[in-house]
């Protein structure tokens, strides 16, 4: 009885073990099948992705090639149009290019001239101004002088023989006209000229020397309250000052205008030119 039961137990246990082995084998097979299928799917997916990427790259390359071709054709057309335009301009006005070049050179020369003028300095500007003014002062042998002051001649011009000077109580040559006038009388310019100097002399007091052109000069002495300065251009009849008290050399003669005329630095008779 016990042996029979032991055999039954052994038989049942073997069947159970066989069933477990079958289950394990089935599970292993299922796992292998699943993994194999997954790998195949992954490989297929990878292949599809590679193919899709290749197709995309080919499409992009084709589009780029078309775009480059269009741009090249467009550039060629623009170059042809510009070339045709330039040819037309040259045919219509063949001197245009030469004109533009000449204008550029002229602009450069103008700029250079302006720089040279700026670099010339104030001395050259003053010299140029003097040259501009000097020609406007032109006194000739045929021109006349206006009387510089209202009065009578009390000492005449005399360079050929000496005349008597009451204050000095002596005879001597007189290079000028001494015209009697009251203190404060106006003294007017006898001719148009440029003021060379304004200075004080012991004998003639405050004295103006004026260039009237062509080496002629006029000298006005015994003045006060001078109305002009060195370098001034003075018109005929313009106020240049007033009669002052006489210097000690002319006390007996009284207040007067010392009026001298020179040519090339030598005295000449002013009376010969007065109107």
PDB file of C-alpha atoms in Angstrom:
ATOM      1  CA  UNK A   1       0.000   0.000   0.000  1.00  0.00           C
ATOM      2  CA  UNK A   2       2.734   2.410   0.828  1.00  0.00           C
ATOM      3  CA  UNK A   3       4.693   1.593  -2.362  1.00  0.00           C
ATOM      4  CA  UNK A   4       1.669   2.228  -4.465  1.00  0.00           C
ATOM      5  CA  UNK A   5       1.146   5.581  -2.843  1.00  0.00           C
ATOM      6  CA  UNK A   6       4.854   6.452  -3.254  1.00  0.00           C
ATOM      7  CA  UNK A   7       4.736   5.677  -6.952  1.00  0.00           C
ATOM      8  CA  UNK A   8       1.639   7.818  -7.375  1.00  0.00           C
ATOM      9  CA  UNK A   9       3.339  10.728  -5.612  1.00  0.00           C
ATOM     10  CA  UNK A  10       6.471  10.336  -7.739  1.00  0.00           C
ATOM     11  CA  UNK A  11       4.371  10.174 -10.885  1.00  0.00           C
ATOM     12  CA  UNK A  12       2.473  13.357  -9.919  1.00  0.00           C
ATOM     13  CA  UNK A  13       5.675  15.181  -9.052  1.00  0.00           C
ATOM     14  CA  UNK A  14       7.260  14.321 -12.418  1.00  0.00           C
ATOM     15  CA  UNK A  15       4.178  15.520 -14.224  1.00  0.00           C
ATOM     16  CA  UNK A  16       4.327  18.803 -12.340  1.00  0.00           C
ATOM     17  CA  UNK A  17       8.022  19.243 -13.093  1.00  0.00           C
ATOM     18  CA  UNK A  18       7.390  18.544 -16.773  1.00  0.00           C
ATOM     19  CA  UNK A  19       4.606  21.086 -16.787  1.00  0.00           C
ATOM     20  CA  UNK A  20       6.933  23.697 -15.233  1.00  0.00           C
ATOM     21  CA  UNK A  21       9.601  22.992 -17.816  1.00  0.00           C
ATOM     22  CA  UNK A  22       7.053  23.391 -20.579  1.00  0.00           C
ATOM     23  CA  UNK A  23       5.911  26.705 -19.122  1.00  0.00           C
ATOM     24  CA  UNK A  24       9.494  27.963 -18.798  1.00  0.00           C
ATOM     25  CA  UNK A  25      10.237  26.931 -22.371  1.00  0.00           C
ATOM     26  CA  UNK A  26       7.103  28.640 -23.621  1.00  0.00           C
ATOM     27  CA  UNK A  27       8.016  31.813 -21.740  1.00  0.00           C
ATOM     28  CA  UNK A  28      11.559  31.780 -23.132  1.00  0.00           C
ATOM     29  CA  UNK A  29      10.257  31.262 -26.636  1.00  0.00           C
ATOM     30  CA  UNK A  30       7.790  34.108 -26.218  1.00  0.00           C
ATOM     31  CA  UNK A  31      10.550  36.382 -24.937  1.00  0.00           C
ATOM     32  CA  UNK A  32      12.902  35.509 -27.780  1.00  0.00           C
ATOM     33  CA  UNK A  33      10.148  35.982 -30.339  1.00  0.00           C
ATOM     34  CA  UNK A  34       9.220  39.352 -28.884  1.00  0.00           C
ATOM     35  CA  UNK A  35      12.830  40.640 -28.817  1.00  0.00           C
ATOM     36  CA  UNK A  36      13.495  39.379 -32.327  1.00  0.00           C
ATOM     37  CA  UNK A  37      10.366  41.072 -33.594  1.00  0.00           C
ATOM     38  CA  UNK A  38      11.336  44.334 -31.826  1.00  0.00           C
ATOM     39  CA  UNK A  39      14.808  44.295 -33.357  1.00  0.00           C
ATOM     40  CA  UNK A  40      13.383  43.711 -36.805  1.00  0.00           C
ATOM     41  CA  UNK A  41      10.904  46.564 -36.308  1.00  0.00           C
ATOM     42  CA  UNK A  42      13.710  48.856 -35.077  1.00  0.00           C
ATOM     43  CA  UNK A  43      15.905  47.999 -38.074  1.00  0.00           C
ATOM     44  CA  UNK A  44      12.994  48.606 -40.417  1.00  0.00           C
ATOM     45  CA  UNK A  45      12.255  51.940 -38.743  1.00  0.00           C
ATOM     46  CA  UNK A  46      15.929  52.941 -38.998  1.00  0.00           C
ATOM     47  CA  UNK A  47      16.046  52.047 -42.651  1.00  0.00           C
ATOM     48  CA  UNK A  48      12.881  54.048 -43.303  1.00  0.00           C
ATOM     49  CA  UNK A  49      14.309  57.073 -41.435  1.00  0.00           C
ATOM     50  CA  UNK A  50      17.550  56.913 -43.432  1.00  0.00           C
ATOM     51  CA  UNK A  51      15.621  56.686 -46.674  1.00  0.00           C
ATOM     52  CA  UNK A  52      13.374  59.586 -45.647  1.00  0.00           C
ATOM     53  CA  UNK A  53      16.423  61.736 -44.693  1.00  0.00           C
ATOM     54  CA  UNK A  54      18.073  60.916 -48.028  1.00  0.00           C
ATOM     55  CA  UNK A  55      14.933  61.966 -49.900  1.00  0.00           C
ATOM     56  CA  UNK A  56      14.785  65.251 -47.911  1.00  0.00           C
ATOM     57  CA  UNK A  57      18.448  66.028 -48.617  1.00  0.00           C
ATOM     58  CA  UNK A  58      17.977  65.307 -52.321  1.00  0.00           C
ATOM     59  CA  UNK A  59      14.941  67.622 -52.425  1.00  0.00           C
ATOM     60  CA  UNK A  60      16.857  70.419 -50.639  1.00  0.00           C
ATOM     61  CA  UNK A  61      19.810  70.040 -53.002  1.00  0.00           C
ATOM     62  CA  UNK A  62      17.494  70.217 -56.003  1.00  0.00           C
ATOM     63  CA  UNK A  63      15.811  73.390 -54.691  1.00  0.00           C
ATOM     64  CA  UNK A  64      19.204  75.027 -53.969  1.00  0.00           C
ATOM     65  CA  UNK A  65      20.428  74.190 -57.473  1.00  0.00           C
ATOM     66  CA  UNK A  66      17.322  75.772 -58.990  1.00  0.00           C
ATOM     67  CA  UNK A  67      17.709  78.900 -56.811  1.00  0.00           C
ATOM     68  CA  UNK A  68      21.405  79.304 -57.697  1.00  0.00           C
ATOM     69  CA  UNK A  69      20.556  78.966 -61.380  1.00  0.00           C
ATOM     70  CA  UNK A  70      17.852  81.640 -61.119  1.00  0.00           C
ATOM     71  CA  UNK A  71      20.176  84.058 -59.271  1.00  0.00           C
ATOM     72  CA  UNK A  72      22.949  83.486 -61.828  1.00  0.00           C
ATOM     73  CA  UNK A  73      20.561  84.172 -64.693  1.00  0.00           C
ATOM     74  CA  UNK A  74      19.270  87.304 -62.926  1.00  0.00           C
ATOM     75  CA  UNK A  75      22.823  88.651 -62.343  1.00  0.00           C
ATOM     76  CA  UNK A  76      23.660  88.020 -65.980  1.00  0.00           C
ATOM     77  CA  UNK A  77      20.569  89.906 -67.112  1.00  0.00           C
ATOM     78  CA  UNK A  78      21.357  92.873 -64.822  1.00  0.00           C
ATOM     79  CA  UNK A  79      24.945  93.005 -66.091  1.00  0.00           C
ATOM     80  CA  UNK A  80      23.709  92.985 -69.657  1.00  0.00           C
ATOM     81  CA  UNK A  81      21.191  95.764 -68.906  1.00  0.00           C
ATOM     82  CA  UNK A  82      23.820  97.918 -67.131  1.00  0.00           C
ATOM     83  CA  UNK A  83      26.280  97.366 -69.940  1.00  0.00           C
ATOM     84  CA  UNK A  84      23.697  98.370 -72.511  1.00  0.00           C
ATOM     85  CA  UNK A  85      22.799 101.500 -70.474  1.00  0.00           C
ATOM     86  CA  UNK A  86      26.443 102.547 -70.185  1.00  0.00           C
ATOM     87  CA  UNK A  87      26.954 102.034 -73.907  1.00  0.00           C
ATOM     88  CA  UNK A  88      23.865 104.145 -74.644  1.00  0.00           C
ATOM     89  CA  UNK A  89      25.093 106.938 -72.353  1.00  0.00           C
ATOM     90  CA  UNK A  90      28.488 106.960 -74.013  1.00  0.00           C
ATOM     91  CA  UNK A  91      26.910 106.963 -77.468  1.00  0.00           C
ATOM     92  CA  UNK A  92      24.554 109.808 -76.550  1.00  0.00           C
ATOM     93  CA  UNK A  93      27.206 111.938 -74.813  1.00  0.00           C
ATOM     94  CA  UNK A  94      30.746 110.698 -75.508  1.00  0.00           C
ATOM     95  CA  UNK A  95      32.244 113.701 -73.660  1.00  0.00           C
ATOM     96  CA  UNK A  96      30.373 113.016 -70.411  1.00  0.00           C
ATOM     97  CA  UNK A  97      33.120 110.916 -68.866  1.00  0.00           C
ATOM     98  CA  UNK A  98      35.765 113.481 -69.830  1.00  0.00           C
ATOM     99  CA  UNK A  99      33.561 116.254 -68.407  1.00  0.00           C
ATOM    100  CA  UNK A 100      33.148 114.473 -65.075  1.00  0.00           C
ATOM    101  CA  UNK A 101      36.901 113.913 -64.861  1.00  0.00           C
ATOM    102  CA  UNK A 102      37.552 117.587 -65.659  1.00  0.00           C
ATOM    103  CA  UNK A 103      35.052 118.701 -63.005  1.00  0.00           C
ATOM    104  CA  UNK A 104      36.772 116.531 -60.383  1.00  0.00           C
ATOM    105  CA  UNK A 105      40.170 118.017 -61.292  1.00  0.00           C
ATOM    106  CA  UNK A 106      38.677 121.526 -61.130  1.00  0.00           C
ATOM    107  CA  UNK A 107      37.228 120.844 -57.667  1.00  0.00           C
ATOM    108  CA  UNK A 108      40.662 119.656 -56.514  1.00  0.00           C
ATOM    109  CA  UNK A 109      42.299 122.790 -57.938  1.00  0.00           C
ATOM    110  CA  UNK A 110      39.698 125.026 -56.236  1.00  0.00           C
ATOM    111  CA  UNK A 111      40.335 123.277 -52.927  1.00  0.00           C
ATOM    112  CA  UNK A 112      44.083 123.704 -53.375  1.00  0.00           C
ATOM    113  CA  UNK A 113      43.622 127.396 -54.192  1.00  0.00           C
ATOM    114  CA  UNK A 114      41.569 127.908 -51.022  1.00  0.00           C
ATOM    115  CA  UNK A 115      44.262 126.212 -48.933  1.00  0.00           C
ATOM    116  CA  UNK A 116      46.969 128.336 -50.551  1.00  0.00           C
ATOM    117  CA  UNK A 117      44.986 131.508 -49.802  1.00  0.00           C
ATOM    118  CA  UNK A 118      44.571 130.476 -46.158  1.00  0.00           C
ATOM    119  CA  UNK A 119      48.309 129.701 -45.878  1.00  0.00           C
ATOM    120  CA  UNK A 120      49.291 133.045 -47.402  1.00  0.00           C
ATOM    121  CA  UNK A 121      48.940 134.711 -44.002  1.00  0.00           C
ATOM    122  CA  UNK A 122      47.859 138.134 -42.867  1.00  0.00           C
ATOM    123  CA  UNK A 123      50.920 139.867 -44.361  1.00  0.00           C
ATOM    124  CA  UNK A 124      49.983 138.821 -47.886  1.00  0.00           C
ATOM    125  CA  UNK A 125      46.383 139.852 -47.298  1.00  0.00           C
ATOM    126  CA  UNK A 126      47.530 143.277 -46.153  1.00  0.00           C
ATOM    127  CA  UNK A 127      49.821 143.591 -49.170  1.00  0.00           C
ATOM    128  CA  UNK A 128      46.955 142.627 -51.453  1.00  0.00           C
ATOM    129  CA  UNK A 129      44.735 145.209 -49.756  1.00  0.00           C
ATOM    130  CA  UNK A 130      47.360 147.888 -50.220  1.00  0.00           C
ATOM    131  CA  UNK A 131      47.694 147.016 -53.895  1.00  0.00           C
ATOM    132  CA  UNK A 132      43.927 147.272 -54.229  1.00  0.00           C
ATOM    133  CA  UNK A 133      43.778 150.682 -52.533  1.00  0.00           C
ATOM    134  CA  UNK A 134      46.869 152.294 -54.079  1.00  0.00           C
ATOM    135  CA  UNK A 135      45.561 152.468 -57.671  1.00  0.00           C
ATOM    136  CA  UNK A 136      42.550 154.452 -56.444  1.00  0.00           C
ATOM    137  CA  UNK A 137      44.900 157.247 -55.314  1.00  0.00           C
ATOM    138  CA  UNK A 138      46.034 158.940 -58.484  1.00  0.00           C
ATOM    139  CA  UNK A 139      47.166 162.571 -58.587  1.00  0.00           C
ATOM    140  CA  UNK A 140      48.718 163.907 -61.806  1.00  0.00           C
ATOM    141  CA  UNK A 141      50.298 167.180 -62.949  1.00  0.00           C
ATOM    142  CA  UNK A 142      46.973 168.157 -64.495  1.00  0.00           C
ATOM    143  CA  UNK A 143      44.948 167.658 -61.306  1.00  0.00           C
ATOM    144  CA  UNK A 144      44.061 170.428 -58.847  1.00  0.00           C
ATOM    145  CA  UNK A 145      43.849 170.831 -55.078  1.00  0.00           C
ATOM    146  CA  UNK A 146      41.037 172.344 -53.044  1.00  0.00           C
ATOM    147  CA  UNK A 147      41.802 174.874 -50.332  1.00  0.00           C
ATOM    148  CA  UNK A 148      42.294 172.980 -47.067  1.00  0.00           C
ATOM    149  CA  UNK A 149      41.269 175.887 -44.827  1.00  0.00           C
ATOM    150  CA  UNK A 150      39.616 179.277 -45.167  1.00  0.00           C
ATOM    151  CA  UNK A 151      42.253 182.025 -44.727  1.00  0.00           C
ATOM    152  CA  UNK A 152      44.945 184.182 -46.273  1.00  0.00           C
ATOM    153  CA  UNK A 153      48.513 183.177 -47.105  1.00  0.00           C
ATOM    154  CA  UNK A 154      50.783 184.899 -44.593  1.00  0.00           C
ATOM    155  CA  UNK A 155      54.044 183.254 -45.691  1.00  0.00           C
ATOM    156  CA  UNK A 156      54.370 182.215 -49.318  1.00  0.00           C
ATOM    157  CA  UNK A 157      56.209 179.223 -50.726  1.00  0.00           C
ATOM    158  CA  UNK A 158      59.777 180.225 -51.538  1.00  0.00           C
ATOM    159  CA  UNK A 159      62.589 177.850 -52.417  1.00  0.00           C
ATOM    160  CA  UNK A 160      64.316 180.123 -54.924  1.00  0.00           C
ATOM    161  CA  UNK A 161      65.011 182.886 -52.442  1.00  0.00           C
ATOM    162  CA  UNK A 162      64.746 183.339 -48.680  1.00  0.00           C
ATOM    163  CA  UNK A 163      61.908 185.235 -46.999  1.00  0.00           C
ATOM    164  CA  UNK A 164      61.631 186.878 -43.599  1.00  0.00           C
ATOM    165  CA  UNK A 165      60.141 184.943 -40.639  1.00  0.00           C
ATOM    166  CA  UNK A 166      58.966 187.462 -37.953  1.00  0.00           C
ATOM    167  CA  UNK A 167      59.095 185.045 -35.004  1.00  0.00           C
ATOM    168  CA  UNK A 168      62.586 183.798 -35.880  1.00  0.00           C
ATOM    169  CA  UNK A 169      63.640 187.262 -36.998  1.00  0.00           C
ATOM    170  CA  UNK A 170      65.552 185.791 -39.879  1.00  0.00           C
ATOM    171  CA  UNK A 171      65.407 185.063 -43.553  1.00  0.00           C
ATOM    172  CA  UNK A 172      65.173 181.487 -44.758  1.00  0.00           C
ATOM    173  CA  UNK A 173      63.652 179.297 -47.443  1.00  0.00           C
ATOM    174  CA  UNK A 174      60.011 178.294 -47.017  1.00  0.00           C
ATOM    175  CA  UNK A 175      58.959 174.886 -48.483  1.00  0.00           C
ATOM    176  CA  UNK A 176      55.244 175.403 -47.755  1.00  0.00           C
ATOM    177  CA  UNK A 177      52.327 177.797 -47.700  1.00  0.00           C
ATOM    178  CA  UNK A 178      51.580 179.214 -44.271  1.00  0.00           C
ATOM    179  CA  UNK A 179      47.860 180.025 -44.317  1.00  0.00           C
ATOM    180  CA  UNK A 180      46.489 182.146 -41.482  1.00  0.00           C
ATOM    181  CA  UNK A 181      43.352 180.723 -39.761  1.00  0.00           C
ATOM    182  CA  UNK A 182      41.595 180.985 -36.417  1.00  0.00           C
ATOM    183  CA  UNK A 183      42.127 178.325 -33.750  1.00  0.00           C
ATOM    184  CA  UNK A 184      39.480 175.626 -34.060  1.00  0.00           C
ATOM    185  CA  UNK A 185      38.910 176.135 -37.804  1.00  0.00           C
ATOM    186  CA  UNK A 186      38.241 172.961 -39.742  1.00  0.00           C
ATOM    187  CA  UNK A 187      41.016 171.560 -41.913  1.00  0.00           C
ATOM    188  CA  UNK A 188      39.819 169.544 -44.922  1.00  0.00           C
ATOM    189  CA  UNK A 189      41.687 167.164 -47.185  1.00  0.00           C
ATOM    190  CA  UNK A 190      42.844 169.025 -50.321  1.00  0.00           C
ATOM    191  CA  UNK A 191      42.907 165.793 -52.379  1.00  0.00           C
ATOM    192  CA  UNK A 192      42.066 162.141 -52.028  1.00  0.00           C
ATOM    193  CA  UNK A 193      44.903 160.280 -50.334  1.00  0.00           C
ATOM    194  CA  UNK A 194      46.147 157.675 -47.898  1.00  0.00           C
ATOM    195  CA  UNK A 195      47.363 158.781 -44.476  1.00  0.00           C
ATOM    196  CA  UNK A 196      51.020 157.768 -44.175  1.00  0.00           C
ATOM    197  CA  UNK A 197      51.927 159.255 -40.783  1.00  0.00           C
ATOM    198  CA  UNK A 198      50.455 161.253 -37.922  1.00  0.00           C
ATOM    199  CA  UNK A 199      53.272 162.660 -35.805  1.00  0.00           C
ATOM    200  CA  UNK A 200      54.329 165.609 -33.694  1.00  0.00           C
ATOM    201  CA  UNK A 201      57.067 167.936 -35.002  1.00  0.00           C
ATOM    202  CA  UNK A 202      58.763 170.660 -32.957  1.00  0.00           C
ATOM    203  CA  UNK A 203      58.235 173.274 -35.685  1.00  0.00           C
ATOM    204  CA  UNK A 204      54.877 172.290 -37.190  1.00  0.00           C
ATOM    205  CA  UNK A 205      53.209 170.624 -34.189  1.00  0.00           C
ATOM    206  CA  UNK A 206      50.817 167.754 -34.885  1.00  0.00           C
ATOM    207  CA  UNK A 207      51.423 166.947 -38.536  1.00  0.00           C
ATOM    208  CA  UNK A 208      49.724 164.648 -41.065  1.00  0.00           C
ATOM    209  CA  UNK A 209      51.553 163.318 -44.126  1.00  0.00           C
ATOM    210  CA  UNK A 210      49.282 161.963 -46.864  1.00  0.00           C
ATOM    211  CA  UNK A 211      50.112 160.044 -50.084  1.00  0.00           C
ATOM    212  CA  UNK A 212      47.930 161.303 -52.952  1.00  0.00           C
ATOM    213  CA  UNK A 213      49.442 159.107 -55.692  1.00  0.00           C
ATOM    214  CA  UNK A 214      52.213 159.133 -58.320  1.00  0.00           C
ATOM    215  CA  UNK A 215      54.851 160.140 -55.724  1.00  0.00           C
ATOM    216  CA  UNK A 216      52.901 163.244 -54.659  1.00  0.00           C
ATOM    217  CA  UNK A 217      52.486 163.991 -50.933  1.00  0.00           C
ATOM    218  CA  UNK A 218      50.597 166.614 -48.940  1.00  0.00           C
ATOM    219  CA  UNK A 219      51.683 167.678 -45.446  1.00  0.00           C
ATOM    220  CA  UNK A 220      49.320 169.418 -43.013  1.00  0.00           C
ATOM    221  CA  UNK A 221      50.851 170.989 -39.855  1.00  0.00           C
ATOM    222  CA  UNK A 222      49.744 173.032 -36.803  1.00  0.00           C
ATOM    223  CA  UNK A 223      46.760 170.693 -36.123  1.00  0.00           C
ATOM    224  CA  UNK A 224      44.837 169.390 -33.148  1.00  0.00           C
ATOM    225  CA  UNK A 225      42.027 166.864 -32.638  1.00  0.00           C
ATOM    226  CA  UNK A 226      43.103 164.854 -35.659  1.00  0.00           C
ATOM    227  CA  UNK A 227      40.175 162.912 -37.178  1.00  0.00           C
ATOM    228  CA  UNK A 228      42.160 160.350 -39.216  1.00  0.00           C
ATOM    229  CA  UNK A 229      44.623 157.542 -38.529  1.00  0.00           C
ATOM    230  CA  UNK A 230      47.563 156.041 -40.367  1.00  0.00           C
ATOM    231  CA  UNK A 231      46.372 153.878 -43.269  1.00  0.00           C
ATOM    232  CA  UNK A 232      43.043 155.671 -43.689  1.00  0.00           C
ATOM    233  CA  UNK A 233      41.867 156.499 -47.192  1.00  0.00           C
ATOM    234  CA  UNK A 234      40.603 160.083 -47.086  1.00  0.00           C
ATOM    235  CA  UNK A 235      38.340 161.593 -49.728  1.00  0.00           C
ATOM    236  CA  UNK A 236      38.736 165.154 -51.022  1.00  0.00           C
ATOM    237  CA  UNK A 237      36.973 167.612 -48.703  1.00  0.00           C
ATOM    238  CA  UNK A 238      36.880 165.230 -45.713  1.00  0.00           C
ATOM    239  CA  UNK A 239      37.650 166.565 -42.239  1.00  0.00           C
ATOM    240  CA  UNK A 240      41.150 165.682 -41.050  1.00  0.00           C
ATOM    241  CA  UNK A 241      41.493 167.932 -37.982  1.00  0.00           C
ATOM    242  CA  UNK A 242      41.354 171.470 -36.555  1.00  0.00           C
ATOM    243  CA  UNK A 243      43.708 174.489 -36.342  1.00  0.00           C
ATOM    244  CA  UNK A 244      45.746 174.462 -33.136  1.00  0.00           C
ATOM    245  CA  UNK A 245      47.621 177.145 -31.213  1.00  0.00           C
ATOM    246  CA  UNK A 246      50.860 178.002 -33.115  1.00  0.00           C
ATOM    247  CA  UNK A 247      54.151 176.470 -32.060  1.00  0.00           C
ATOM    248  CA  UNK A 248      56.942 178.696 -30.743  1.00  0.00           C
ATOM    249  CA  UNK A 249      58.296 178.996 -34.283  1.00  0.00           C
ATOM    250  CA  UNK A 250      55.154 180.905 -35.393  1.00  0.00           C
ATOM    251  CA  UNK A 251      54.148 183.031 -32.388  1.00  0.00           C
ATOM    252  CA  UNK A 252      54.408 186.334 -34.317  1.00  0.00           C
ATOM    253  CA  UNK A 253      52.681 184.914 -37.397  1.00  0.00           C
ATOM    254  CA  UNK A 254      49.772 183.635 -35.273  1.00  0.00           C
ATOM    255  CA  UNK A 255      47.629 180.504 -35.676  1.00  0.00           C
ATOM    256  CA  UNK A 256      47.964 178.973 -39.095  1.00  0.00           C
ATOM    257  CA  UNK A 257      47.978 175.871 -41.277  1.00  0.00           C
ATOM    258  CA  UNK A 258      51.362 174.688 -42.471  1.00  0.00           C
ATOM    259  CA  UNK A 259      50.549 173.282 -45.933  1.00  0.00           C
ATOM    260  CA  UNK A 260      53.375 171.637 -47.867  1.00  0.00           C
ATOM    261  CA  UNK A 261      53.401 169.655 -51.129  1.00  0.00           C
ATOM    262  CA  UNK A 262      56.145 167.284 -52.290  1.00  0.00           C
ATOM    263  CA  UNK A 263      56.894 165.311 -55.431  1.00  0.00           C
ATOM    264  CA  UNK A 264      59.483 162.520 -55.269  1.00  0.00           C
ATOM    265  CA  UNK A 265      60.409 163.834 -51.816  1.00  0.00           C
ATOM    266  CA  UNK A 266      61.166 167.376 -53.005  1.00  0.00           C
ATOM    267  CA  UNK A 267      59.009 170.463 -52.146  1.00  0.00           C
ATOM    268  CA  UNK A 268      56.854 171.952 -54.919  1.00  0.00           C
ATOM    269  CA  UNK A 269      54.656 175.053 -54.806  1.00  0.00           C
ATOM    270  CA  UNK A 270      51.136 174.055 -53.670  1.00  0.00           C
ATOM    271  CA  UNK A 271      49.750 177.340 -54.928  1.00  0.00           C
ATOM    272  CA  UNK A 272      50.273 176.180 -58.534  1.00  0.00           C
ATOM    273  CA  UNK A 273      47.732 173.366 -57.993  1.00  0.00           C
ATOM    274  CA  UNK A 274      45.131 175.141 -55.853  1.00  0.00           C
ATOM    275  CA  UNK A 275      41.839 175.989 -57.541  1.00  0.00           C
TER     276      UNK A 275
END
